[in-house]
Tab-separated table of C-alpha atoms and ligand atoms in Angstrom:
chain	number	residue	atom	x	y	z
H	1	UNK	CA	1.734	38.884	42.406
H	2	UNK	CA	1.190	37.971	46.284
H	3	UNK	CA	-2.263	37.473	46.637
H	4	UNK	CA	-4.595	37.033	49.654
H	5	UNK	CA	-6.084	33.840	48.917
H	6	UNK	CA	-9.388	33.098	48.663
H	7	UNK	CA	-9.583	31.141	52.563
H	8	UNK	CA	-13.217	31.423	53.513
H	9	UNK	CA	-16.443	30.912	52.031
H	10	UNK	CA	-20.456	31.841	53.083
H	11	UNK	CA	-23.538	29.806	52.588
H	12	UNK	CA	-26.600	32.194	52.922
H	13	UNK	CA	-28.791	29.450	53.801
H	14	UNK	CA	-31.681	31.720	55.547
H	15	UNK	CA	-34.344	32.015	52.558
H	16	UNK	CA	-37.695	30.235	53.328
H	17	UNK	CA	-37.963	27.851	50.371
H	18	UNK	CA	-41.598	28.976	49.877
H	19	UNK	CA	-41.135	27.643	46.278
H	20	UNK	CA	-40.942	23.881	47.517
H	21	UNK	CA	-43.812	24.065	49.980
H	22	UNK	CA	-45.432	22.123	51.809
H	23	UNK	CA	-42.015	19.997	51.295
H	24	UNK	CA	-40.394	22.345	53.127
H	25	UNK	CA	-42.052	23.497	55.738
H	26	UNK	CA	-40.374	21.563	58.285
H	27	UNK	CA	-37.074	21.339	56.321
H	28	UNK	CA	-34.709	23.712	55.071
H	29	UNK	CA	-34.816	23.700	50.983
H	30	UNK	CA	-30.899	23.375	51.255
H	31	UNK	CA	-31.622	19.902	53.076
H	32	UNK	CA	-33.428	18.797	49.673
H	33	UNK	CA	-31.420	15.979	48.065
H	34	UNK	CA	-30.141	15.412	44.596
H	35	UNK	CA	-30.087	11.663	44.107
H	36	UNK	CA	-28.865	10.969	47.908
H	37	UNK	CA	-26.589	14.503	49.166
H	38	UNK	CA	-28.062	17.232	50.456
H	39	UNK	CA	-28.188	20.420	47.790
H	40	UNK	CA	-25.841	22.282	50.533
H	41	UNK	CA	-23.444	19.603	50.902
H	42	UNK	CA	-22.722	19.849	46.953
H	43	UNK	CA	-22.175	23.414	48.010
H	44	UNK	CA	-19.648	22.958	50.911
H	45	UNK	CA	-17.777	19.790	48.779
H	46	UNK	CA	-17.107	22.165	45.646
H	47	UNK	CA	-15.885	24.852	48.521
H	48	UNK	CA	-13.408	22.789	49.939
H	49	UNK	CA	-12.126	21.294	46.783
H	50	UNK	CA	-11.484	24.786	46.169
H	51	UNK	CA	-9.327	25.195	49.117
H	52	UNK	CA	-11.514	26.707	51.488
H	53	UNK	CA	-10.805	26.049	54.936
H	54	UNK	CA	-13.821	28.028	56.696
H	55	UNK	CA	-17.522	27.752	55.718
H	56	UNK	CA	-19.755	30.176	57.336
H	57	UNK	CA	-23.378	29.808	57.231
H	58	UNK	CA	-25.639	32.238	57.701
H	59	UNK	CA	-29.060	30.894	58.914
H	60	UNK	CA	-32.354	31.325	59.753
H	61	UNK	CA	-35.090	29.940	62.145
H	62	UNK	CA	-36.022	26.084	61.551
H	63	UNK	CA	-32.517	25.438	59.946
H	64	UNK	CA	-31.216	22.862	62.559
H	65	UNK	CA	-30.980	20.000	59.774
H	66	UNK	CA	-28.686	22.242	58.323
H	67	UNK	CA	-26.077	21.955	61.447
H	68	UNK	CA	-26.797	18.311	62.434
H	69	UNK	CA	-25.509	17.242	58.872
H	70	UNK	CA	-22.134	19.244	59.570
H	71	UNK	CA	-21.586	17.461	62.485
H	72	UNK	CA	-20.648	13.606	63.585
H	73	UNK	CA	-23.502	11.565	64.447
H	74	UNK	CA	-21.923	9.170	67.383
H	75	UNK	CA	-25.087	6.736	67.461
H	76	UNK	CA	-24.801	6.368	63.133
H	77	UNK	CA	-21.325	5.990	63.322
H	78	UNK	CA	-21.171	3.464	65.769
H	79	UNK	CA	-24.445	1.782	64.311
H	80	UNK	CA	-22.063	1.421	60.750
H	81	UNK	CA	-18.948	0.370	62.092
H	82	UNK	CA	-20.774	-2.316	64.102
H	83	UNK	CA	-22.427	-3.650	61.005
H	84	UNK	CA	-18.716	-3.230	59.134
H	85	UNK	CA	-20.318	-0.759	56.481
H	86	UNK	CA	-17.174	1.066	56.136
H	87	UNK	CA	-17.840	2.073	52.924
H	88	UNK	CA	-20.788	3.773	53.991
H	89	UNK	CA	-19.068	5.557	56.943
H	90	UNK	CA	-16.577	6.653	54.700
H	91	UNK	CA	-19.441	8.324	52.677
H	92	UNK	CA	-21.036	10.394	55.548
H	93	UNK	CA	-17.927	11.065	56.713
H	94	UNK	CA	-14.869	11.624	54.393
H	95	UNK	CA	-16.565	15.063	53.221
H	96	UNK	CA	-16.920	16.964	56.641
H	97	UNK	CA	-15.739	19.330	57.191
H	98	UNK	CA	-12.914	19.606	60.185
H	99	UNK	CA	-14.159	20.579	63.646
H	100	UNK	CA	-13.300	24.543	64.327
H	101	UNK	CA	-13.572	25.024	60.218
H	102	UNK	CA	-17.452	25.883	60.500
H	103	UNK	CA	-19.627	28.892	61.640
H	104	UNK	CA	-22.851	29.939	62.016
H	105	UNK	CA	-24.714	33.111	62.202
H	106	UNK	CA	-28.482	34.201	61.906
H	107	UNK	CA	-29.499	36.581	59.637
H	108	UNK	CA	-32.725	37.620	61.895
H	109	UNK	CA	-34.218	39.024	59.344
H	110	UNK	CA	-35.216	38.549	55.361
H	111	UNK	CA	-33.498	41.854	54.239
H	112	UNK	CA	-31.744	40.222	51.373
H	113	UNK	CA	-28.971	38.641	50.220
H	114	UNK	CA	-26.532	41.840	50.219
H	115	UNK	CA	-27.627	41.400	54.045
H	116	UNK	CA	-27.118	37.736	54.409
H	117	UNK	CA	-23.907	38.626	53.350
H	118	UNK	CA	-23.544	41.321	55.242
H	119	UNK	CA	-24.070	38.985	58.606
H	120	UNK	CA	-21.440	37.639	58.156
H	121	UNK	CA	-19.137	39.846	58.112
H	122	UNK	CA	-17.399	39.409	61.675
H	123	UNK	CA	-16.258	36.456	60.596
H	124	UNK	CA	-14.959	37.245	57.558
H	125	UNK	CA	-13.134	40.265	58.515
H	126	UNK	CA	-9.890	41.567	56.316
H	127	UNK	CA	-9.838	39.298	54.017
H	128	UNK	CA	-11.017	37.899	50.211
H	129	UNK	CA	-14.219	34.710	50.544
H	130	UNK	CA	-16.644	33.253	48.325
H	131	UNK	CA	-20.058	32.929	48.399
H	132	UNK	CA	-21.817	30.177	47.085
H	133	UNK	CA	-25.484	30.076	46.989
H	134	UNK	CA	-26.497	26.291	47.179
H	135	UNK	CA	-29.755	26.567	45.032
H	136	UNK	CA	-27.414	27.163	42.042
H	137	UNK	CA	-25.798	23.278	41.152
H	138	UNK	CA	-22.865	23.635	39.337
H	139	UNK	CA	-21.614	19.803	37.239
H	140	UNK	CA	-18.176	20.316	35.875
H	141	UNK	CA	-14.900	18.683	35.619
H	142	UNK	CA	-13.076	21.003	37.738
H	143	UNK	CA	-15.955	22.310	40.603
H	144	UNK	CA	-16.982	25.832	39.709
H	145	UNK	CA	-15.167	27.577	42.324
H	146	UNK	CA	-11.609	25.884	41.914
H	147	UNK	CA	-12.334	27.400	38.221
H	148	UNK	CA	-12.879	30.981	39.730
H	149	UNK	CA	-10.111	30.473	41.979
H	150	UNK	CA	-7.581	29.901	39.249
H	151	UNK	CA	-8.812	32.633	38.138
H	152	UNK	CA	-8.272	34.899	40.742
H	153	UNK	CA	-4.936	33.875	40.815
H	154	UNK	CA	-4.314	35.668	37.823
H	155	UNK	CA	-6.234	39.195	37.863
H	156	UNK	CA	-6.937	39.339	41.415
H	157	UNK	CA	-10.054	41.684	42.717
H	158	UNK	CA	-13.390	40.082	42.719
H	159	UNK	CA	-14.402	37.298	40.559
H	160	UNK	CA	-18.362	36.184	39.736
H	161	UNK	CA	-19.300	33.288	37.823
H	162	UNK	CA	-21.246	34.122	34.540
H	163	UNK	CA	-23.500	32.552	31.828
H	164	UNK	CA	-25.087	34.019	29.083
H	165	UNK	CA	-29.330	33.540	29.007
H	166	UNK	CA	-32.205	34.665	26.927
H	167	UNK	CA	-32.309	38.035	27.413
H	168	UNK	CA	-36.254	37.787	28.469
H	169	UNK	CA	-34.703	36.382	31.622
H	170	UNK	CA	-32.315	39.124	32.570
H	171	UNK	CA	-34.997	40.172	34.995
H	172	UNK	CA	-34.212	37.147	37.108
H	173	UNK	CA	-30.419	37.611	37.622
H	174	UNK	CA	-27.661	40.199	38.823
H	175	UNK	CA	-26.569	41.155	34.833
H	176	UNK	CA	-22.550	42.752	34.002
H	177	UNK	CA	-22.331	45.240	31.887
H	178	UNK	CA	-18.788	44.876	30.282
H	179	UNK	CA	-16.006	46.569	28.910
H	180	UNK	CA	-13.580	43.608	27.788
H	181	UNK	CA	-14.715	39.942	26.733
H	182	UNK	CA	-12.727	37.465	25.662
H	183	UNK	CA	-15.225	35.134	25.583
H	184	UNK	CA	-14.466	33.457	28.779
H	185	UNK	CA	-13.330	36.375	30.855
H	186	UNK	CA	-15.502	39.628	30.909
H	187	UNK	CA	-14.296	42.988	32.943
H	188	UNK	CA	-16.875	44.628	34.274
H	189	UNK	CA	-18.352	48.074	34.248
H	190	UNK	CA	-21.087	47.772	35.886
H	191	UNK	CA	-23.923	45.599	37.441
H	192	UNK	CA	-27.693	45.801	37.814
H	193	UNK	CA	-29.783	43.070	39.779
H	194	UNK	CA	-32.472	41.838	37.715
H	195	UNK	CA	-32.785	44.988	35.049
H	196	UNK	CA	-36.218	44.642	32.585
H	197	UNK	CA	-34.729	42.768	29.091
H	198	UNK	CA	-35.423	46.040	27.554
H	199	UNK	CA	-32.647	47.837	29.888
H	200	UNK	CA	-30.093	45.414	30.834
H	201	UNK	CA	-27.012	46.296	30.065
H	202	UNK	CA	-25.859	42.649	28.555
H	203	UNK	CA	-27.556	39.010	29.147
H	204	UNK	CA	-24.310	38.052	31.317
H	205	UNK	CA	-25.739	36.822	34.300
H	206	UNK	CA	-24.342	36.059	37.526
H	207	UNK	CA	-25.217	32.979	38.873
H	208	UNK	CA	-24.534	32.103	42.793
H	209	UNK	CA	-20.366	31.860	42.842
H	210	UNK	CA	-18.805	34.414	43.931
H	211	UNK	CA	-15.043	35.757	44.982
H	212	UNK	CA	-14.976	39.434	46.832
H	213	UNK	CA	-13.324	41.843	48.622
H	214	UNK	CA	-13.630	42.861	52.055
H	215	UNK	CA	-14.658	46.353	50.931
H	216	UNK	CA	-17.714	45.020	50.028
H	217	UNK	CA	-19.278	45.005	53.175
H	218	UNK	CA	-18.254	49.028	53.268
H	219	UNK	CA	-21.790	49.625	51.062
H	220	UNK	CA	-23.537	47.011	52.810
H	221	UNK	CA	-22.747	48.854	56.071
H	222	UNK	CA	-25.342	51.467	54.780
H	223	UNK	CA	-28.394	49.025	54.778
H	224	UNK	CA	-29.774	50.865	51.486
H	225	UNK	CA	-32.391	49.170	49.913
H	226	UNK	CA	-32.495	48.099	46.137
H	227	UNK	CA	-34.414	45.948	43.898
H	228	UNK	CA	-37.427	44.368	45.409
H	229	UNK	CA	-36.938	46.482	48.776
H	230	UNK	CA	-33.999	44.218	49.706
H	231	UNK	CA	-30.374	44.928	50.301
H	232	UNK	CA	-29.094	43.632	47.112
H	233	UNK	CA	-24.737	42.348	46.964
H	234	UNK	CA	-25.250	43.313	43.459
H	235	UNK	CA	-25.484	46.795	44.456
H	236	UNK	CA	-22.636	46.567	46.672
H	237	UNK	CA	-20.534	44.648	44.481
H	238	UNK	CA	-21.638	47.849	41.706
H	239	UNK	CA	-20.016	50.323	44.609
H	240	UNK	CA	-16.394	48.512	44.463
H	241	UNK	CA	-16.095	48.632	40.776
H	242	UNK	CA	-13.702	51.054	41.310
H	243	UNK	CA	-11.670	49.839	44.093
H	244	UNK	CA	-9.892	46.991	41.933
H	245	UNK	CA	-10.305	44.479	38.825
H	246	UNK	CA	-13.966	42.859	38.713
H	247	UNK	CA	-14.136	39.800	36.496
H	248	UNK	CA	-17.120	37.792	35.315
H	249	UNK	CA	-15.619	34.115	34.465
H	250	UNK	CA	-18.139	32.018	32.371
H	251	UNK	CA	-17.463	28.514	34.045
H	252	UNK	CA	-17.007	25.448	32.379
H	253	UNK	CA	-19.463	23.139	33.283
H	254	UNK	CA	-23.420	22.849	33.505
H	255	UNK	CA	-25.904	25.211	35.934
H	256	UNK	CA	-28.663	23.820	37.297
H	257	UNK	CA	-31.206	26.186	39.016
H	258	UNK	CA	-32.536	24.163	41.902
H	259	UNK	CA	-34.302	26.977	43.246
H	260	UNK	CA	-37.664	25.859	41.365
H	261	UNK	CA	-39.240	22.532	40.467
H	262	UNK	CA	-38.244	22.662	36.889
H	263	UNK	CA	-34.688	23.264	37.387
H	264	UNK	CA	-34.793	20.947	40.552
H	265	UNK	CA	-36.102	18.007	38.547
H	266	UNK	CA	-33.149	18.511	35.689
H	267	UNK	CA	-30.433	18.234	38.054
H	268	UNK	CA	-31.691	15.347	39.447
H	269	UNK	CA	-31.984	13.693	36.275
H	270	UNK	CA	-28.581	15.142	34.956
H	271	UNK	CA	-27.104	13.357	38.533
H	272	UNK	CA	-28.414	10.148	38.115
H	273	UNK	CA	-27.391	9.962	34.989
H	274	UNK	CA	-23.952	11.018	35.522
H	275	UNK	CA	-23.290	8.491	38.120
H	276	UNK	CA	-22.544	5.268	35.789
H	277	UNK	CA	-24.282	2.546	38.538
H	278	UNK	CA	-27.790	4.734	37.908
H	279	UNK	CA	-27.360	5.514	34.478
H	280	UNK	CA	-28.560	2.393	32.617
H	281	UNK	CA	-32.083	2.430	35.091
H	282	UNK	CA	-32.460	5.868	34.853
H	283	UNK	CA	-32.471	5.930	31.102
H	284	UNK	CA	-34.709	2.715	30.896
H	285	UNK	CA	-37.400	4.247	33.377
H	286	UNK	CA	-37.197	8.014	31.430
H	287	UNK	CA	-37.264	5.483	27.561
H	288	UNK	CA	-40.936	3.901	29.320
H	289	UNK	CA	-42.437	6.981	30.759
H	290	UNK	CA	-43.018	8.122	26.884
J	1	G1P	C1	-29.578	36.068	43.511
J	1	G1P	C2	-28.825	37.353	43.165
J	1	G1P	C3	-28.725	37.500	41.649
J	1	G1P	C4	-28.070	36.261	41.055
J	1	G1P	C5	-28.883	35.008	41.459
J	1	G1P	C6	-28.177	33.753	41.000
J	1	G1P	O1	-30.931	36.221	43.114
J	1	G1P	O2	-29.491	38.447	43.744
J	1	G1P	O3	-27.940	38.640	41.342
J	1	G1P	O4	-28.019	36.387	39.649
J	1	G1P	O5	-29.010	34.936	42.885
J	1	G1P	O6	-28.949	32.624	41.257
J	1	G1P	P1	-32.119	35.261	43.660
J	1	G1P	O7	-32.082	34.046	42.789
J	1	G1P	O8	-31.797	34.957	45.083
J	1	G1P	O9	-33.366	36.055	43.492
């Protein structure tokens, strides 16, 4: 089947990070480094190994970090190749994006993420994107959204990346409820953003990777208000079900939530210890802390 494919991706990088203060108060939390990249470049990396060609972020006031690391610093690059740290260069560099592949667009306002979304949707215009919210860390052989890409290959519609979680946390995540499950692909029914563990539907969570359909933005057109008193994309994503197919794809790999200390601290261990020129240290300091 001919397929749009999956060409552009958003970054709603406009939440305050008012879990990480005072550390960032002057810095955007997507700015906060795992081991020595930025959490939002690990975003934008797994996007373009994807295939995506534009990244559109939508931002907020203070976020200027945010656009100076998408962009060539001339006095750093000449500084390196002066001092013949290529290999370096080749590190800050060999990951940007292109010039003309990125966007930016405020979101004014903290209406939610169905309206981050939402802000962007100019630049999306007629056509399937991702969204990939750079709190959630995805480790995997093949990056999380190539995964969901392969996947929308085959069915089509609007893909979300899933994992199953004690159902006392269903109250923190957008939950499916389902109709189908193989056990790695679930079709969806239905979806409620962060239902009591008494009501939801399943313990299938969403977690922040997602493919959609322009049609999306047709619900988030009407502003309504949902969980919270923000303009949930759960609620809009709930309004296409019936539009097309609507897949949740548990991903292979390992989820870090780096939207709170706990979670934040994990992945940074996890990191180090995946990189093999760390490991042996890393392992040595976590043996003596005992
Ligand atoms: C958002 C979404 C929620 C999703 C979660 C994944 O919630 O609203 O549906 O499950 O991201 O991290 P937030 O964490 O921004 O409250």
């Amino acid at each position: 089947m001919n397929r749009k494919p999956v060409r552009k991706a958003i970054f709603p990088v406009g939440g305050m990070g008012t879990r990480f203060l005072p550390a960032t108060k002057a810095m955007p939390k997507e700015m906060l480094p795992i081991i020595d990249r930025p959490l939002i470049q690990y975003a934008v990396e797994e996007a373009a190994a994807a295939g995506i060609e534009e990244f559109i972020f939508v931002t907020g006031r203070g976020k200027h970090a945010i656009e100076d690391h998408f962009d060539e610093s001339v006095e750093l690059n000449h500084l390196l190749s002066e001092q013949g740290k290529d290999d370096v260069l080749a590190d800050i560099r060999g990951w940007m994006p292109k010039p003309g592949q990125v966007s930016y667009t405020r979101q004014m306002a903290p209406l939610g993420l169905g309206h981050a979304v939402w802000c962007a949707r100019h630049l999306i215009g007629d056509e399937p994107f991702a969204v990939l919210l750079a709190d959630d860390l995805v480790m995997s052989k093949t990056p999380c959204l190539k995964q969901m890409v392969d996947v929308y290959g085959e069915t089509g519609g609007s893909v979300v990346a899933v994992m199953d979680v004690p159902r006392e946390h269903t109250d923190r995540y957008g939950i499916l409820d389902v109709n189908h499950d193989d056990g790695r692909l679930a079709s969806v029914k239905g979806l409620v953003e962060k239902p009591a563990p008494a009501d939801a539907p399943s313990t299938l969570s969403i977690i922040g990777r997602y493919i959609l359909q322009p049609n999306v933005f047709r619900w988030l057109d009407r502003q309504e208000k949902g969980e919270g008193g923000e303009i949930q994309l759960t609620d809009a994503m709930a309004s296409t079900l019936e539009d097309g197919p609507f897949h949740g794809m548990r991903f292979e790999g390992r989820r870090f939530d780096c939207g709170n200390k706990i979670g934040f601290v994990e992945a940074t261990l996890a990191f180090a210890l995946s990189r093999p020129e760390m490991a042996p240290a890393v392992r040595e300091i976590i043996a003596n802390l005992r």
